[in-house]
Tab-separated table of C-alpha atoms in Angstrom:
chain	number	residue	atom	x	y	z
A	194	UNK	CA	-8.891	16.858	24.068
A	195	UNK	CA	-10.518	14.636	21.452
A	196	UNK	CA	-8.455	12.164	19.472
A	197	UNK	CA	-7.718	12.738	15.798
A	198	UNK	CA	-10.291	10.173	14.720
A	199	UNK	CA	-12.896	11.745	16.976
A	200	UNK	CA	-12.199	15.110	15.390
A	201	UNK	CA	-12.436	13.398	12.027
A	202	UNK	CA	-15.850	11.975	12.888
A	203	UNK	CA	-17.178	15.282	14.167
A	204	UNK	CA	-15.842	17.279	11.261
A	205	UNK	CA	-17.176	14.822	8.733
A	206	UNK	CA	-20.606	14.917	10.340
A	207	UNK	CA	-20.740	18.662	9.736
A	208	UNK	CA	-19.609	18.278	6.143
A	209	UNK	CA	-22.187	15.557	5.522
A	210	UNK	CA	-24.937	17.707	6.940
A	211	UNK	CA	-23.938	20.518	4.619
A	212	UNK	CA	-23.521	18.521	1.424
A	213	UNK	CA	-25.462	15.528	0.160
A	214	UNK	CA	-22.748	15.107	-2.486
A	215	UNK	CA	-20.345	13.811	0.167
A	216	UNK	CA	-21.093	10.265	1.232
A	217	UNK	CA	-19.887	7.464	3.449
A	218	UNK	CA	-18.387	9.825	5.970
A	219	UNK	CA	-18.689	7.790	9.153
A	220	UNK	CA	-19.516	8.670	12.734
A	221	UNK	CA	-18.036	8.452	16.163
A	222	UNK	CA	-19.179	5.446	18.119
A	223	UNK	CA	-17.878	3.045	20.674
A	224	UNK	CA	-15.651	0.212	19.529
A	225	UNK	CA	-16.888	-3.355	19.452
A	226	UNK	CA	-16.615	-5.317	22.631
A	227	UNK	CA	-14.231	-7.792	21.059
A	228	UNK	CA	-16.052	-10.650	22.800
A	229	UNK	CA	-16.584	-14.035	21.170
A	230	UNK	CA	-19.993	-14.926	19.772
A	231	UNK	CA	-20.585	-18.642	19.357
A	232	UNK	CA	-22.291	-20.363	16.460
A	233	UNK	CA	-25.009	-21.396	18.908
A	234	UNK	CA	-25.805	-17.707	19.537
A	235	UNK	CA	-26.425	-17.174	15.845
A	236	UNK	CA	-28.454	-20.375	15.662
A	237	UNK	CA	-30.527	-19.286	18.639
A	238	UNK	CA	-31.213	-15.932	17.016
A	239	UNK	CA	-32.536	-17.696	13.917
A	240	UNK	CA	-34.748	-19.960	16.039
A	241	UNK	CA	-36.120	-16.993	17.960
A	242	UNK	CA	-36.716	-14.987	14.805
A	243	UNK	CA	-37.480	-11.332	14.342
A	244	UNK	CA	-37.171	-8.636	11.713
A	245	UNK	CA	-33.993	-7.153	10.294
A	246	UNK	CA	-33.629	-4.340	7.791
A	247	UNK	CA	-31.143	-4.610	4.950
A	248	UNK	CA	-30.187	-1.614	2.833
A	249	UNK	CA	-28.924	-2.763	-0.556
A	250	UNK	CA	-29.394	-1.959	-4.228
A	251	UNK	CA	-27.977	-5.198	-5.690
A	252	UNK	CA	-30.925	-6.872	-7.519
A	253	UNK	CA	-29.948	-10.522	-6.943
A	254	UNK	CA	-30.493	-10.091	-3.196
A	255	UNK	CA	-34.253	-10.094	-3.707
A	256	UNK	CA	-34.273	-13.826	-4.373
A	257	UNK	CA	-31.755	-14.405	-1.583
A	258	UNK	CA	-34.139	-12.747	0.863
A	259	UNK	CA	-37.060	-14.866	-0.380
A	260	UNK	CA	-35.073	-18.081	0.039
A	261	UNK	CA	-33.701	-17.029	3.440
A	262	UNK	CA	-37.184	-16.322	4.784
A	263	UNK	CA	-38.409	-19.655	3.449
A	264	UNK	CA	-35.610	-21.496	5.247
A	265	UNK	CA	-36.074	-19.487	8.452
A	266	UNK	CA	-39.825	-18.735	8.598
A	267	UNK	CA	-39.575	-16.852	11.888
A	268	UNK	CA	-37.296	-14.276	10.319
A	269	UNK	CA	-38.471	-11.369	8.180
A	270	UNK	CA	-35.993	-9.367	6.104
A	271	UNK	CA	-37.035	-5.867	5.176
A	272	UNK	CA	-35.004	-5.240	2.003
A	273	UNK	CA	-34.774	-1.523	1.255
A	274	UNK	CA	-33.209	0.210	-1.725
A	275	UNK	CA	-32.108	3.461	-0.093
A	276	UNK	CA	-30.237	4.522	-3.223
A	277	UNK	CA	-27.214	3.388	-5.182
A	278	UNK	CA	-23.686	3.986	-3.947
A	279	UNK	CA	-23.241	7.572	-2.802
A	280	UNK	CA	-26.965	8.177	-2.358
A	281	UNK	CA	-27.214	5.289	0.094
A	282	UNK	CA	-24.023	6.272	1.892
A	283	UNK	CA	-25.372	9.762	2.513
A	284	UNK	CA	-28.652	8.355	3.857
A	285	UNK	CA	-26.736	5.852	5.976
A	286	UNK	CA	-24.489	8.522	7.443
A	287	UNK	CA	-27.456	10.750	8.214
A	288	UNK	CA	-29.216	7.889	10.021
A	289	UNK	CA	-26.099	7.100	12.064
A	290	UNK	CA	-25.678	10.730	13.078
A	291	UNK	CA	-29.371	11.040	13.959
A	292	UNK	CA	-29.230	7.871	16.032
A	293	UNK	CA	-32.330	6.408	14.434
A	294	UNK	CA	-33.371	4.627	11.281
A	295	UNK	CA	-30.061	2.766	10.959
A	296	UNK	CA	-30.459	-0.577	9.144
A	297	UNK	CA	-29.133	-3.813	10.581
A	298	UNK	CA	-27.206	-4.645	7.407
A	299	UNK	CA	-25.868	-2.373	4.664
A	300	UNK	CA	-24.325	-2.971	1.280
A	301	UNK	CA	-21.049	-1.034	1.059
A	302	UNK	CA	-18.627	-1.010	-1.849
A	303	UNK	CA	-15.059	-1.971	-1.049
A	304	UNK	CA	-13.593	1.443	-1.766
A	305	UNK	CA	-16.034	3.058	0.697
A	306	UNK	CA	-15.786	0.508	3.506
A	307	UNK	CA	-12.835	2.100	5.285
A	308	UNK	CA	-14.713	5.329	5.906
A	309	UNK	CA	-17.427	3.565	7.878
A	310	UNK	CA	-15.112	1.095	9.604
A	311	UNK	CA	-12.571	3.568	10.944
A	312	UNK	CA	-15.308	5.865	12.237
A	313	UNK	CA	-16.786	2.986	14.282
A	314	UNK	CA	-20.080	2.756	12.401
A	315	UNK	CA	-19.669	-0.963	11.654
A	316	UNK	CA	-19.480	-4.095	13.771
A	317	UNK	CA	-16.134	-5.873	13.799
A	318	UNK	CA	-17.121	-9.388	12.739
A	319	UNK	CA	-14.005	-10.919	14.284
A	320	UNK	CA	-16.100	-11.843	17.317
A	321	UNK	CA	-18.103	-14.143	15.026
A	322	UNK	CA	-14.959	-15.916	13.861
A	323	UNK	CA	-14.952	-14.084	10.546
A	324	UNK	CA	-11.145	-14.059	10.416
A	325	UNK	CA	-11.269	-17.824	9.922
A	326	UNK	CA	-12.999	-17.271	6.563
A	327	UNK	CA	-9.911	-15.829	4.867
A	328	UNK	CA	-9.207	-18.880	2.715
A	329	UNK	CA	-12.775	-18.996	1.438
A	330	UNK	CA	-12.519	-15.651	-0.390
A	331	UNK	CA	-10.320	-14.395	-3.208
A	332	UNK	CA	-7.509	-12.062	-2.219
A	333	UNK	CA	-8.800	-8.708	-3.452
A	334	UNK	CA	-12.231	-8.747	-1.766
A	335	UNK	CA	-10.863	-10.277	1.446
A	336	UNK	CA	-8.185	-7.612	1.816
A	337	UNK	CA	-10.817	-4.953	1.219
A	338	UNK	CA	-13.005	-5.999	4.168
A	339	UNK	CA	-10.036	-6.137	6.543
A	340	UNK	CA	-9.568	-2.681	8.009
A	341	UNK	CA	-7.188	-1.691	10.802
A	342	UNK	CA	-6.983	-5.224	12.191
A	343	UNK	CA	-10.691	-6.024	12.083
A	344	UNK	CA	-13.089	-7.710	9.649
A	345	UNK	CA	-15.882	-5.229	9.032
A	346	UNK	CA	-17.923	-6.987	6.357
A	347	UNK	CA	-18.177	-10.187	4.347
A	348	UNK	CA	-17.423	-9.942	0.615
A	349	UNK	CA	-20.535	-10.192	-1.534
A	350	UNK	CA	-19.019	-10.116	-5.001
A	351	UNK	CA	-15.856	-9.060	-6.763
A	352	UNK	CA	-14.604	-7.295	-9.855
A	353	UNK	CA	-11.385	-8.876	-11.140
A	354	UNK	CA	-10.550	-6.990	-14.294
A	355	UNK	CA	-10.497	-8.154	-17.884
A	356	UNK	CA	-10.417	-6.577	-21.328
A	357	UNK	CA	-13.711	-6.686	-23.188
A	358	UNK	CA	-13.059	-6.134	-26.896
A	359	UNK	CA	-15.158	-5.955	-30.051
A	360	UNK	CA	-13.878	-8.886	-32.117
A	361	UNK	CA	-15.778	-7.694	-35.182
A	362	UNK	CA	-13.893	-4.391	-35.106
A	363	UNK	CA	-10.545	-6.034	-34.343
A	364	UNK	CA	-10.987	-8.452	-37.252
A	365	UNK	CA	-12.058	-5.685	-39.637
A	366	UNK	CA	-8.983	-3.577	-38.950
A	367	UNK	CA	-6.591	-6.509	-38.467
A	368	UNK	CA	-5.779	-5.564	-34.872
A	369	UNK	CA	-4.049	-8.059	-32.564
A	370	UNK	CA	-5.703	-8.602	-29.199
A	371	UNK	CA	-3.262	-6.652	-27.006
A	372	UNK	CA	-1.283	-8.525	-24.387
A	373	UNK	CA	0.555	-5.385	-23.214
A	374	UNK	CA	-0.561	-1.780	-22.759
A	375	UNK	CA	2.067	-0.694	-25.284
A	376	UNK	CA	0.429	-2.972	-27.837
A	377	UNK	CA	-2.918	-1.513	-26.766
A	378	UNK	CA	-1.539	1.958	-27.566
A	379	UNK	CA	-0.378	0.727	-30.984
A	380	UNK	CA	-3.857	-0.712	-31.653
A	381	UNK	CA	-5.400	2.607	-30.648
A	382	UNK	CA	-3.273	4.479	-33.171
A	383	UNK	CA	-3.938	2.012	-35.974
A	384	UNK	CA	-7.691	1.938	-35.361
A	385	UNK	CA	-8.174	5.701	-35.168
A	386	UNK	CA	-6.048	6.250	-38.268
A	387	UNK	CA	-8.115	3.729	-40.235
A	388	UNK	CA	-11.406	5.150	-38.953
A	389	UNK	CA	-11.268	8.607	-37.342
A	390	UNK	CA	-14.716	7.994	-35.835
A	391	UNK	CA	-13.532	4.876	-33.979
A	392	UNK	CA	-11.591	4.804	-30.714
A	393	UNK	CA	-9.901	2.047	-28.739
A	394	UNK	CA	-11.832	3.135	-25.636
A	395	UNK	CA	-13.702	6.010	-24.029
A	396	UNK	CA	-12.329	8.000	-21.106
A	397	UNK	CA	-13.245	11.421	-19.798
A	398	UNK	CA	-11.687	10.789	-16.404
A	399	UNK	CA	-12.790	7.976	-14.110
A	400	UNK	CA	-11.369	7.630	-10.612
A	401	UNK	CA	-12.167	3.931	-10.292
A	402	UNK	CA	-10.548	2.933	-13.571
A	403	UNK	CA	-7.505	5.116	-12.893
A	404	UNK	CA	-6.822	3.669	-9.455
A	405	UNK	CA	-7.476	0.118	-10.680
A	406	UNK	CA	-4.936	0.410	-13.493
A	407	UNK	CA	-2.389	1.962	-11.137
A	408	UNK	CA	-3.108	-0.963	-8.796
A	409	UNK	CA	-2.422	-3.420	-11.638
A	410	UNK	CA	0.857	-1.624	-12.357
A	411	UNK	CA	1.981	-2.342	-8.794
A	412	UNK	CA	1.292	1.176	-7.564
A	413	UNK	CA	0.674	1.967	-3.926
A	414	UNK	CA	-0.130	5.673	-3.797
A	415	UNK	CA	-2.138	5.227	-0.588
A	416	UNK	CA	-0.939	3.860	2.732
A	417	UNK	CA	-3.114	3.766	5.826
A	418	UNK	CA	-2.129	2.959	9.396
A	419	UNK	CA	-5.014	3.923	11.639
A	420	UNK	CA	-5.168	7.732	11.576
A	421	UNK	CA	-1.815	7.991	9.749
A	422	UNK	CA	-2.299	8.318	6.004
A	423	UNK	CA	0.014	8.851	3.067
A	424	UNK	CA	-1.030	10.000	-0.408
A	425	UNK	CA	1.680	10.074	-3.065
A	426	UNK	CA	1.040	9.892	-6.802
A	427	UNK	CA	4.112	11.982	-7.611
A	428	UNK	CA	6.760	9.402	-6.688
A	429	UNK	CA	4.769	6.183	-6.973
A	430	UNK	CA	6.297	3.869	-9.597
A	431	UNK	CA	2.999	2.250	-10.582
A	432	UNK	CA	1.445	5.658	-11.152
A	433	UNK	CA	4.385	6.633	-13.370
A	434	UNK	CA	3.971	3.448	-15.409
A	435	UNK	CA	0.262	4.097	-15.920
A	436	UNK	CA	0.734	7.793	-16.674
A	437	UNK	CA	3.330	7.178	-19.387
A	438	UNK	CA	0.882	5.201	-21.548
A	439	UNK	CA	-2.325	7.024	-20.672
A	440	UNK	CA	-0.802	10.437	-21.367
A	441	UNK	CA	-0.061	9.314	-24.921
A	442	UNK	CA	-3.640	8.108	-25.379
A	443	UNK	CA	-4.904	11.486	-24.183
A	444	UNK	CA	-2.386	13.658	-26.068
A	445	UNK	CA	-2.943	11.821	-29.350
A	446	UNK	CA	-6.736	12.038	-28.950
A	447	UNK	CA	-7.115	8.275	-29.078
A	448	UNK	CA	-9.866	8.076	-26.449
A	449	UNK	CA	-13.506	8.762	-27.217
A	450	UNK	CA	-14.662	11.891	-25.327
A	451	UNK	CA	-17.656	9.961	-24.039
A	452	UNK	CA	-18.621	9.527	-20.413
A	453	UNK	CA	-19.376	6.002	-19.255
A	454	UNK	CA	-22.924	4.784	-18.547
A	455	UNK	CA	-24.517	7.383	-20.799
A	456	UNK	CA	-26.719	6.728	-23.828
A	457	UNK	CA	-23.855	7.840	-26.066
A	458	UNK	CA	-21.547	5.340	-24.367
A	459	UNK	CA	-23.931	2.436	-24.895
A	460	UNK	CA	-24.335	3.510	-28.521
A	461	UNK	CA	-20.553	3.538	-29.014
A	462	UNK	CA	-20.210	0.052	-27.562
A	463	UNK	CA	-22.969	-1.116	-29.860
A	464	UNK	CA	-21.875	0.444	-33.157
A	465	UNK	CA	-18.154	-0.304	-32.840
A	466	UNK	CA	-16.888	3.242	-32.333
A	467	UNK	CA	-15.728	2.240	-28.846
A	468	UNK	CA	-13.735	-0.948	-29.350
A	469	UNK	CA	-12.667	-2.034	-25.851
A	470	UNK	CA	-13.544	-1.709	-22.200
A	471	UNK	CA	-11.191	-2.595	-19.332
A	472	UNK	CA	-13.378	-3.226	-16.307
A	473	UNK	CA	-14.611	-5.731	-13.729
A	474	UNK	CA	-16.036	-9.207	-14.238
A	475	UNK	CA	-19.514	-7.968	-13.311
A	476	UNK	CA	-19.830	-6.329	-16.752
A	477	UNK	CA	-21.324	-9.181	-18.894
A	478	UNK	CA	-24.881	-8.656	-17.666
A	479	UNK	CA	-24.627	-4.970	-18.572
A	480	UNK	CA	-23.526	-5.843	-22.091
A	481	UNK	CA	-26.384	-8.291	-22.495
A	482	UNK	CA	-28.995	-5.794	-21.315
A	483	UNK	CA	-27.563	-2.508	-22.591
A	484	UNK	CA	-25.763	-3.436	-25.832
A	485	UNK	CA	-28.119	-6.078	-27.218
A	486	UNK	CA	-27.513	-5.350	-30.893
A	487	UNK	CA	-23.818	-6.206	-30.574
A	488	UNK	CA	-24.399	-9.716	-29.201
A	489	UNK	CA	-21.814	-12.050	-30.686
A	490	UNK	CA	-19.444	-9.209	-31.608
A	491	UNK	CA	-17.685	-8.950	-28.242
A	492	UNK	CA	-15.162	-11.227	-26.540
A	493	UNK	CA	-13.180	-11.247	-23.284
A	494	UNK	CA	-9.394	-11.361	-22.875
A	495	UNK	CA	-6.973	-11.061	-19.999
A	496	UNK	CA	-6.088	-7.520	-19.024
A	497	UNK	CA	-3.069	-6.199	-21.007
A	498	UNK	CA	0.128	-6.149	-18.977
A	499	UNK	CA	2.357	-3.219	-18.104
A	500	UNK	CA	5.390	-5.458	-18.534
A	501	UNK	CA	5.608	-8.100	-21.246
A	502	UNK	CA	5.280	-11.581	-19.809
A	503	UNK	CA	3.783	-10.396	-16.521
A	504	UNK	CA	0.572	-11.822	-15.085
A	505	UNK	CA	-0.958	-9.075	-12.965
A	506	UNK	CA	-4.512	-7.925	-12.452
A	507	UNK	CA	-6.559	-5.674	-10.184
A	508	UNK	CA	-10.092	-5.285	-8.902
A	509	UNK	CA	-12.626	-2.801	-10.191
A	510	UNK	CA	-15.873	-2.562	-8.266
A	511	UNK	CA	-17.526	-5.031	-5.956
A	512	UNK	CA	-19.478	-4.783	-2.720
A	513	UNK	CA	-19.705	-6.230	0.763
A	514	UNK	CA	-22.445	-6.639	3.342
A	515	UNK	CA	-21.740	-5.134	6.755
A	516	UNK	CA	-23.487	-5.296	10.120
A	517	UNK	CA	-24.146	-1.798	11.394
A	518	UNK	CA	-22.872	-0.950	14.870
A	519	UNK	CA	-26.151	0.732	15.786
A	520	UNK	CA	-28.193	-2.348	14.890
A	521	UNK	CA	-30.002	-4.122	17.705
A	522	UNK	CA	-30.090	-7.612	16.154
A	523	UNK	CA	-26.485	-8.260	15.278
A	524	UNK	CA	-26.630	-12.071	15.661
A	525	UNK	CA	-29.563	-12.263	13.261
A	526	UNK	CA	-27.895	-9.798	10.920
A	527	UNK	CA	-24.713	-11.883	10.846
A	528	UNK	CA	-26.798	-14.985	10.133
A	529	UNK	CA	-28.100	-13.236	7.023
A	530	UNK	CA	-24.540	-12.299	5.985
A	531	UNK	CA	-23.460	-15.920	6.343
A	532	UNK	CA	-26.359	-17.139	4.229
A	533	UNK	CA	-26.007	-14.468	1.513
A	534	UNK	CA	-22.211	-14.371	1.240
A	535	UNK	CA	-21.087	-17.821	2.407
A	536	UNK	CA	-24.049	-20.159	2.145
A	537	UNK	CA	-26.762	-21.031	-0.355
A	538	UNK	CA	-27.298	-17.384	-1.225
A	539	UNK	CA	-24.023	-17.308	-3.144
A	540	UNK	CA	-25.243	-19.790	-5.771
A	541	UNK	CA	-28.568	-17.993	-5.995
A	542	UNK	CA	-26.762	-14.799	-6.871
A	543	UNK	CA	-24.371	-16.492	-9.312
A	544	UNK	CA	-27.314	-18.053	-11.128
A	545	UNK	CA	-28.779	-14.571	-11.458
A	546	UNK	CA	-25.574	-13.186	-12.993
A	547	UNK	CA	-23.484	-12.018	-10.030
A	548	UNK	CA	-19.749	-12.630	-9.958
A	549	UNK	CA	-18.623	-14.427	-6.787
A	550	UNK	CA	-15.893	-13.570	-4.303
A	551	UNK	CA	-15.812	-17.129	-2.900
A	552	UNK	CA	-12.888	-19.258	-4.081
A	553	UNK	CA	-14.868	-22.507	-4.138
A	554	UNK	CA	-17.295	-21.054	-6.650
A	555	UNK	CA	-14.588	-19.334	-8.684
A	556	UNK	CA	-12.746	-22.648	-9.022
A	557	UNK	CA	-15.756	-24.878	-9.677
A	558	UNK	CA	-16.067	-26.545	-13.065
A	559	UNK	CA	-19.733	-25.607	-13.377
A	560	UNK	CA	-18.834	-21.926	-13.023
A	561	UNK	CA	-15.761	-21.898	-15.238
A	562	UNK	CA	-17.329	-24.011	-17.985
A	563	UNK	CA	-20.339	-21.730	-18.361
A	564	UNK	CA	-20.708	-20.508	-21.937
A	565	UNK	CA	-21.752	-16.937	-22.638
A	566	UNK	CA	-23.953	-16.666	-25.749
A	567	UNK	CA	-23.347	-12.909	-25.823
A	568	UNK	CA	-19.613	-13.516	-26.216
A	569	UNK	CA	-20.022	-16.086	-28.973
A	570	UNK	CA	-20.183	-19.021	-26.582
A	571	UNK	CA	-16.885	-18.111	-24.917
A	572	UNK	CA	-16.179	-19.538	-21.443
A	573	UNK	CA	-15.410	-16.088	-20.077
A	574	UNK	CA	-15.498	-17.126	-16.429
A	575	UNK	CA	-12.196	-18.947	-16.900
A	576	UNK	CA	-10.577	-15.629	-17.744
A	577	UNK	CA	-12.298	-13.847	-14.857
A	578	UNK	CA	-11.375	-16.549	-12.353
A	579	UNK	CA	-7.739	-16.445	-13.391
A	580	UNK	CA	-7.798	-12.676	-13.101
A	581	UNK	CA	-9.066	-12.999	-9.520
A	582	UNK	CA	-6.024	-15.143	-8.700
A	583	UNK	CA	-3.684	-12.623	-10.296
A	584	UNK	CA	-4.844	-9.534	-8.390
A	585	UNK	CA	-1.779	-7.681	-7.105
A	586	UNK	CA	-1.659	-7.707	-3.314
A	587	UNK	CA	-1.053	-4.739	-1.045
A	588	UNK	CA	-3.529	-2.226	-2.451
A	589	UNK	CA	-5.197	0.125	0.036
A	590	UNK	CA	-7.930	2.730	-0.358
A	591	UNK	CA	-8.088	5.940	1.613
A	592	UNK	CA	-10.363	5.997	4.662
A	593	UNK	CA	-12.134	8.845	2.865
A	594	UNK	CA	-11.973	7.475	-0.675
A	595	UNK	CA	-15.555	8.436	-1.466
A	596	UNK	CA	-14.661	12.093	-0.976
A	597	UNK	CA	-11.415	11.705	-2.933
A	598	UNK	CA	-13.270	10.154	-5.862
A	599	UNK	CA	-15.870	12.919	-5.762
A	600	UNK	CA	-13.209	15.565	-6.515
A	601	UNK	CA	-11.321	13.487	-9.088
A	602	UNK	CA	-12.752	15.332	-12.074
A	603	UNK	CA	-12.030	18.699	-10.474
A	604	UNK	CA	-8.345	17.877	-10.827
A	605	UNK	CA	-7.540	14.866	-12.990
A	606	UNK	CA	-10.486	15.578	-15.274
A	607	UNK	CA	-8.632	18.652	-16.522
A	608	UNK	CA	-6.069	16.393	-18.194
A	609	UNK	CA	-8.830	15.300	-20.573
A	610	UNK	CA	-10.295	18.732	-21.282
A	611	UNK	CA	-7.683	21.479	-20.898
A	612	UNK	CA	-4.344	19.960	-21.820
A	613	UNK	CA	-3.112	19.770	-18.224
A	614	UNK	CA	-0.426	17.042	-18.073
A	615	UNK	CA	-1.817	13.904	-16.448
A	616	UNK	CA	1.101	13.787	-14.023
A	617	UNK	CA	0.333	17.301	-12.804
A	618	UNK	CA	-3.376	16.554	-12.618
A	619	UNK	CA	-2.769	13.489	-10.448
A	620	UNK	CA	-0.550	15.551	-8.174
A	621	UNK	CA	-3.339	18.120	-7.873
A	622	UNK	CA	-5.702	15.297	-6.866
A	623	UNK	CA	-3.083	14.157	-4.385
A	624	UNK	CA	-2.929	17.627	-2.830
A	625	UNK	CA	-6.714	17.879	-2.548
A	626	UNK	CA	-6.805	14.483	-0.833
A	627	UNK	CA	-4.039	15.450	1.579
A	628	UNK	CA	-5.684	18.755	2.483
A	629	UNK	CA	-9.052	17.120	3.097
A	630	UNK	CA	-7.560	14.369	5.236
A	631	UNK	CA	-5.821	16.913	7.432
A	632	UNK	CA	-9.067	18.843	7.811
A	633	UNK	CA	-10.747	15.674	9.092
A	634	UNK	CA	-8.118	15.041	11.756
A	635	UNK	CA	-5.878	12.533	10.011
A	636	UNK	CA	-2.109	12.807	10.047
A	637	UNK	CA	-1.427	12.954	6.316
A	638	UNK	CA	1.788	13.228	4.367
């Protein structure tokens, strides 16, 4: 009889084949040997050379590849954009199941990493001494690449959260920059009353933002221990804290009914009808490129707190680079990971606008003292770096989080459109996640 995880892998393969909307499902494969690979093995692989294929959509990696090939002329890196996020995960899963066309290295977001790691599609980098790198990365990203006792990727960037706010709007309506979410709610009421066309924020239901804010509130709705999983939004204290405030924002119609990353959303950020955005530290480049006309209007502040006087944050977004289990040049692939995520490639990416996961760079004066012309010359990195230090520990994603997020709007989205109480909607999402996990062979409660 097959084990639960084997049944999970087989069942997921069938689901993936049937639906391109489901991504990052994983596959059944043998576990890593657990043997030790010396630094000399990696060095020898670089000296010997060869070609590796890297699947990634992150634009700053293009220059990293150019520099890497210049330093190691015998190595060629075939950088392929196989799609962003879910599109790549579907292609990656299909390649793993087919047993051909699997890249040597793949970019995988933190929330999706567990699905590939637990289904044995990734190489455990512990054999390369990756566990010794713990102190070199900030807490959130490092915890995310550690899955079931192994290190299955190296953090590439991070998304410690902050509050981006339109200072021009706040000054016009005499709004205090909120230090608590209750004050944020008060600002929302005052702003919308003064200008019915203006909203404190937009929200039509976003899984990533919801889980990040629950994370900041100290919530732990997910627990994972191998194939044993728990999903509980109904009794989780952090979820209750989040729901209390967000339900009022929804019920009082204080959130713009605008979906993120749409033309309407960019317009709202630009014309002041969307006054804040709570998201990851990777956002500045998107403001500069997508909301050009509002340059100088926006500023950055620490994320509002759920309890007055607290100092808690969470991560939102961020990716890792992983070595695929099916790859044939793992030593060379790991050498690229070291260069891109530990070595000179980190500065290359920072200079191009990426936000680092490495503590040395987060703490460096050159990084923290950088002035952002878009934010009126503000040294925003100081706020982001402090946020990275304040990320609440203990958060865990589901080993099938990509699927869970894909059905978020089928349940929680109804709280924004049909008057379903947010608490009930989250419980409906919980039940969908539990049912799916059981179908895939997990023991879920």
